[in-house]
Amino acid sequence: MTDGPDFTPREAWSRFVDRKRVETTEQSAEAYFYRLRLFVEWCEDEQIERVDELTGWHFAEYETARRGRDISILTLDKEMGTLRRFIEYLERIEAVEDGLAEKVPEVRVPRDAKSSDTKLDVSAANRLLNHYRSHGRGTRGHAFLELAWHTGARLGALRALDRHDFYPDEQYIEFRHRPESDTPLKNKTEGERVVGLTPEVVDAVQEYIDGDRWDKRDEHGREPLLSSRQGRPGINTIRRMSYQVTLPCNYGECPHGQEIAECDYREPNHESKCPSSRSPHRIRTGSISWQLDCGIPIEIVSERANVARRTLEHHYDKTSPRERMERRRRHHLEKLSFDFEP
């Protein structure tokens, strides 16, 4: 027992999620909501009436129950991580005993399971960009792919861009957190940054603005960069665009043996089913690996893509151990020579 507030699991869950709605994006808060709802319902089934009744045994039993639902190891890892943060919050407000969060089971996830290898690889990105620079130049899809690949930005950050966030003369684009007008960044003000662009990217985006871009404002009076007929496109529209522009048959023959004219994957809303098309997140993972392999220091890539260095190393750097060794050797091995002069 504690001397803190006396909450039921459902009351504590509601307070925690309300707090997260203030601290994080709505999308992240919804993830907390749904993951913890499962735990709250389990507590109620087990007749746990107050959170100060919780013990390490309860957490172990809950983990066993979730494993019995045949969920993926990654899903279980996320659920246990969210539960741990929930219990840490309850510790801070003295609703449970200190140290209880440490009793939430750690899920052992193989490193190779934490990262999917379905990134957009460099060769595919190169062929796609060469295609659009010669055949689909200045379209919205072309501008999207140039920005997504060269910045490694998240879907929400790309959607949030306004026309005036693009600075062609200075050759950069600025990502800004504007939650009051429905375009928050995942990491809020810490996600704000200026990202440099190459001349080729600048030219492609400028041609899109001068030609194919819809001159529309959103409901807040802002001018979206990747605009639609209605103003600012929704998240799903941007995601669908990503699948459309990464179809491999855009630049060559179908690698899956389909006749292009008869391919079902080219039908509206079917592009995501193509094994070779990629979501914005997979463009992001491919971009980050590519930037690292180009020799850009990891701290610079971390800033450009707005991702913590540790997260970048574990989840986004898809290069093999040998490739990482070659990258380090290429830039630093000469320093180990007695003839090296700094």
Short mmCIF file of N, CA and C in Angstrom, two decimals, residues 33-43:
data_model
loop_
_atom_site.label_atom_id
_atom_site.label_comp_id
_atom_site.label_asym_id
_atom_site.label_seq_id
_atom_site.Cartn_x
_atom_site.Cartn_y
_atom_site.Cartn_z
N PHE A 33 -2.97 4.63 -25.69
CA PHE A 33 -4.36 4.32 -25.33
C PHE A 33 -4.68 2.86 -25.62
N TYR A 34 -4.41 2.42 -26.83
CA TYR A 34 -4.81 1.08 -27.23
C TYR A 34 -3.96 -0.01 -26.58
N ARG A 35 -2.66 0.23 -26.43
CA ARG A 35 -1.82 -0.79 -25.80
C ARG A 35 -2.20 -1.00 -24.33
N LEU A 36 -2.46 0.10 -23.63
CA LEU A 36 -2.77 -0.03 -22.20
C LEU A 36 -4.21 -0.46 -21.95
N ARG A 37 -5.08 -0.24 -22.90
CA ARG A 37 -6.46 -0.70 -22.73
C ARG A 37 -6.49 -2.21 -22.54
N LEU A 38 -5.63 -2.91 -23.25
CA LEU A 38 -5.56 -4.36 -23.11
C LEU A 38 -5.18 -4.75 -21.68
N PHE A 39 -4.22 -4.01 -21.11
CA PHE A 39 -3.79 -4.30 -19.74
C PHE A 39 -4.90 -3.99 -18.74
N VAL A 40 -5.58 -2.87 -18.93
CA VAL A 40 -6.67 -2.48 -18.03
C VAL A 40 -7.78 -3.53 -18.05
N GLU A 41 -8.14 -3.98 -19.24
CA GLU A 41 -9.20 -4.99 -19.34
C GLU A 41 -8.76 -6.30 -18.68
N TRP A 42 -7.48 -6.64 -18.81
CA TRP A 42 -6.96 -7.84 -18.14
C TRP A 42 -7.05 -7.68 -16.63
N CYS A 43 -6.68 -6.50 -16.12
CA CYS A 43 -6.77 -6.24 -14.68
C CYS A 43 -8.20 -6.41 -14.18
#
